[in-house]
PDB file of C-alpha atoms in Angstrom:
ATOM      1  CA  UNK L  28       4.325  15.808 -10.743  1.00 46.00           C
ATOM      2  CA  UNK L  29       5.144  19.069 -12.111  1.00 47.00           C
ATOM      3  CA  UNK L  30       3.298  21.956 -10.479  1.00 57.00           C
ATOM      4  CA  UNK L  31       1.235  22.627 -13.468  1.00 68.00           C
ATOM      5  CA  UNK L  32      -0.044  19.138 -13.431  1.00 70.00           C
ATOM      6  CA  UNK L  33      -0.892  19.160  -9.724  1.00 66.00           C
ATOM      7  CA  UNK L  34      -2.761  22.517 -10.376  1.00 67.00           C
ATOM      8  CA  UNK L  35      -4.719  20.988 -13.305  1.00 72.00           C
ATOM      9  CA  UNK L  36      -5.608  17.992 -11.334  1.00 70.00           C
ATOM     10  CA  UNK L  37      -6.756  19.973  -8.396  1.00 66.00           C
ATOM     11  CA  UNK L  38      -8.859  22.329 -10.552  1.00 69.00           C
ATOM     12  CA  UNK L  39     -10.374  19.240 -12.333  1.00 72.00           C
ATOM     13  CA  UNK L  40     -11.350  17.797  -8.993  1.00 70.00           C
ATOM     14  CA  UNK L  41     -12.878  21.179  -8.122  1.00 69.00           C
ATOM     15  CA  UNK L  42     -10.378  21.564  -5.176  1.00 66.00           C
ATOM     16  CA  UNK L  43      -9.515  25.310  -5.165  1.00 68.00           C
ATOM     17  CA  UNK L  44      -8.206  25.652  -1.551  1.00 70.00           C
ATOM     18  CA  UNK L  45      -5.583  22.828  -1.350  1.00 66.00           C
ATOM     19  CA  UNK L  46      -2.660  23.631   0.896  1.00 72.00           C
ATOM     20  CA  UNK L  47      -1.128  20.106   1.040  1.00 79.00           C
ATOM     21  CA  UNK L  48      -0.113  17.406  -1.459  1.00 81.00           C
ATOM     22  CA  UNK L  49      -2.248  14.876   0.526  1.00 84.00           C
ATOM     23  CA  UNK L  50      -5.233  16.750  -0.867  1.00 78.00           C
ATOM     24  CA  UNK L  51      -4.285  15.835  -4.447  1.00 78.00           C
ATOM     25  CA  UNK L  52      -6.983  13.448  -5.854  1.00 78.00           C
ATOM     26  CA  UNK L  53      -4.426  10.716  -6.556  1.00 82.00           C
ATOM     27  CA  UNK L  54      -2.908  10.713  -3.174  1.00 87.00           C
ATOM     28  CA  UNK L  55      -5.275   8.380  -1.358  1.00 88.00           C
ATOM     29  CA  UNK L  56      -5.660   5.767  -4.135  1.00 87.00           C
ATOM     30  CA  UNK L  57      -2.027   5.788  -5.088  1.00 86.00           C
ATOM     31  CA  UNK L  58      -0.368   5.965  -1.691  1.00 92.00           C
ATOM     32  CA  UNK L  59      -2.949   4.852   0.905  1.00 94.00           C
ATOM     33  CA  UNK L  60      -4.911   1.920  -0.642  1.00 92.00           C
ATOM     34  CA  UNK L  61      -3.450  -1.483   0.373  1.00 92.00           C
ATOM     35  CA  UNK L  62      -4.311  -3.317  -2.790  1.00 92.00           C
ATOM     36  CA  UNK L  63      -2.987  -0.599  -5.116  1.00 90.00           C
ATOM     37  CA  UNK L  64       0.205  -0.574  -3.216  1.00 90.00           C
ATOM     38  CA  UNK L  65       0.552  -4.403  -3.287  1.00 88.00           C
ATOM     39  CA  UNK L  66       0.165  -4.219  -7.056  1.00 87.00           C
ATOM     40  CA  UNK L  67       2.552  -1.319  -7.378  1.00 85.00           C
ATOM     41  CA  UNK L  68       5.319  -3.207  -5.481  1.00 84.00           C
ATOM     42  CA  UNK L  69       5.704  -5.615  -8.184  1.00 80.00           C
ATOM     43  CA  UNK L  70       6.985  -2.902 -10.411  1.00 79.00           C
ATOM     44  CA  UNK L  71       9.558  -1.428  -7.946  1.00 76.00           C
ATOM     45  CA  UNK L  72      13.192  -2.596  -7.549  1.00 71.00           C
ATOM     46  CA  UNK L  73      15.731  -1.695  -4.925  1.00 68.00           C
ATOM     47  CA  UNK L  74      19.163  -0.226  -5.973  1.00 69.00           C
ATOM     48  CA  UNK L  75      20.456  -3.753  -6.093  1.00 71.00           C
ATOM     49  CA  UNK L  76      17.762  -4.619  -8.662  1.00 70.00           C
ATOM     50  CA  UNK L  77      15.899  -6.784  -5.988  1.00 68.00           C
ATOM     51  CA  UNK L  78      12.062  -6.704  -6.281  1.00 73.00           C
ATOM     52  CA  UNK L  79      10.070  -5.277  -3.365  1.00 73.00           C
ATOM     53  CA  UNK L  80       8.698  -8.004  -1.141  1.00 71.00           C
ATOM     54  CA  UNK L  81       7.227  -8.413   2.329  1.00 72.00           C
ATOM     55  CA  UNK L  82       9.890  -9.676   4.614  1.00 71.00           C
ATOM     56  CA  UNK L  83       8.495  -8.453   7.800  1.00 76.00           C
ATOM     57  CA  UNK L  84       5.167  -6.938   8.966  1.00 82.00           C
ATOM     58  CA  UNK L  85       2.495  -5.804   6.360  1.00 88.00           C
ATOM     59  CA  UNK L  86       2.358  -2.223   7.539  1.00 90.00           C
ATOM     60  CA  UNK L  87       6.135  -1.832   7.202  1.00 88.00           C
ATOM     61  CA  UNK L  88       6.085  -3.177   3.673  1.00 88.00           C
ATOM     62  CA  UNK L  89       3.171  -0.907   2.788  1.00 92.00           C
ATOM     63  CA  UNK L  90       4.861   2.141   4.205  1.00 91.00           C
ATOM     64  CA  UNK L  91       7.922   1.522   2.152  1.00 87.00           C
ATOM     65  CA  UNK L  92       5.965   0.958  -0.947  1.00 90.00           C
ATOM     66  CA  UNK L  93       3.812   3.969  -0.304  1.00 91.00           C
ATOM     67  CA  UNK L  94       6.921   6.173   0.202  1.00 88.00           C
ATOM     68  CA  UNK L  95       8.226   4.975  -2.934  1.00 85.00           C
ATOM     69  CA  UNK L  96       4.905   5.454  -4.857  1.00 86.00           C
ATOM     70  CA  UNK L  97       4.547   9.024  -3.420  1.00 86.00           C
ATOM     71  CA  UNK L  98       8.011   9.797  -4.821  1.00 83.00           C
ATOM     72  CA  UNK L  99       7.194   8.402  -8.067  1.00 81.00           C
ATOM     73  CA  UNK L 100       3.902  10.223  -8.246  1.00 80.00           C
ATOM     74  CA  UNK L 101       5.403  13.649  -7.528  1.00 79.00           C
ATOM     75  CA  UNK L 102       8.941  13.514  -8.741  1.00 76.00           C
ATOM     76  CA  UNK L 103       8.779  10.599 -11.187  1.00 72.00           C
ATOM     77  CA  UNK L 104      12.155   8.864 -11.352  1.00 68.00           C
ATOM     78  CA  UNK L 105      14.978  10.194  -9.213  1.00 68.00           C
ATOM     79  CA  UNK L 106      17.749   7.542  -9.843  1.00 68.00           C
ATOM     80  CA  UNK L 107      20.205   7.540  -7.042  1.00 72.00           C
ATOM     81  CA  UNK L 108      19.028  10.877  -5.639  1.00 73.00           C
ATOM     82  CA  UNK L 109      17.126  10.654  -2.343  1.00 76.00           C
ATOM     83  CA  UNK L 110      14.983  13.446  -1.056  1.00 78.00           C
ATOM     84  CA  UNK L 111      12.752  13.515   2.131  1.00 81.00           C
ATOM     85  CA  UNK L 112       8.966  13.528   1.704  1.00 85.00           C
ATOM     86  CA  UNK L 113       6.918  16.310   3.109  1.00 88.00           C
ATOM     87  CA  UNK L 114       5.852  15.718   6.740  1.00 90.00           C
ATOM     88  CA  UNK L 115       2.238  15.703   5.839  1.00 91.00           C
ATOM     89  CA  UNK L 116       2.755  12.714   3.515  1.00 92.00           C
ATOM     90  CA  UNK L 117       4.729  10.822   6.292  1.00 91.00           C
ATOM     91  CA  UNK L 118       2.044  11.538   8.719  1.00 93.00           C
ATOM     92  CA  UNK L 119      -0.853  10.328   6.399  1.00 95.00           C
ATOM     93  CA  UNK L 120       1.218   7.162   5.419  1.00 94.00           C
ATOM     94  CA  UNK L 121       2.074   6.342   9.066  1.00 93.00           C
ATOM     95  CA  UNK L 122      -1.417   6.922  10.224  1.00 94.00           C
ATOM     96  CA  UNK L 123      -2.796   4.608   7.661  1.00 95.00           C
ATOM     97  CA  UNK L 124       0.110   1.858   8.206  1.00 93.00           C
ATOM     98  CA  UNK L 125       1.146   2.423  11.742  1.00 91.00           C
ATOM     99  CA  UNK L 126       4.352   1.229  13.288  1.00 86.00           C
ATOM    100  CA  UNK L 127       3.645  -1.765  15.513  1.00 80.00           C
ATOM    101  CA  UNK L 128       4.693  -1.821  19.188  1.00 78.00           C
ATOM    102  CA  UNK L 129       6.901  -4.789  18.320  1.00 77.00           C
ATOM    103  CA  UNK L 130       8.544  -2.989  15.405  1.00 72.00           C
ATOM    104  CA  UNK L 131      11.598  -0.882  15.908  1.00 72.00           C
ATOM    105  CA  UNK L 132      11.212   2.206  13.761  1.00 64.00           C
ATOM    106  CA  UNK L 133      14.449   3.256  12.118  1.00 66.00           C
ATOM    107  CA  UNK L 134      13.389   5.657   9.511  1.00 64.00           C
ATOM    108  CA  UNK L 135      15.091   5.627   5.990  1.00 63.00           C
ATOM    109  CA  UNK L 136      18.161   3.509   5.718  1.00 64.00           C
ATOM    110  CA  UNK L 137      20.067   3.318   2.486  1.00 64.00           C
ATOM    111  CA  UNK L 138      20.500  -0.287   1.190  1.00 58.00           C
ATOM    112  CA  UNK L 139      24.297   0.317   0.840  1.00 54.00           C
ATOM    113  CA  UNK L 140      24.549   1.154   4.726  1.00 42.00           C
TER     114      UNK L 140
END
């Protein structure tokens, strides 16, 4: 999203004191809603053109789709460029879809690694 779009959306939602992108009216429905994420996953592909699919735990899958959705919502298409998300976005996503005790959290791993 361009700054102007974000500001317009916040103004339309009557949010005048937003200090974080997680306060954007689209953040919860686009990045934290399980069924929205499952539907979005069908439209995403990895660098190798494989479709996103759940191979391991559901929360891990939903986190990866949410990170991707956030990036698309804010920056649109990045191509091969990778940028870190703001800490507030990571925190909100990980709170909603926590890392299980059995899961080994690795952070971002490029698929070519």
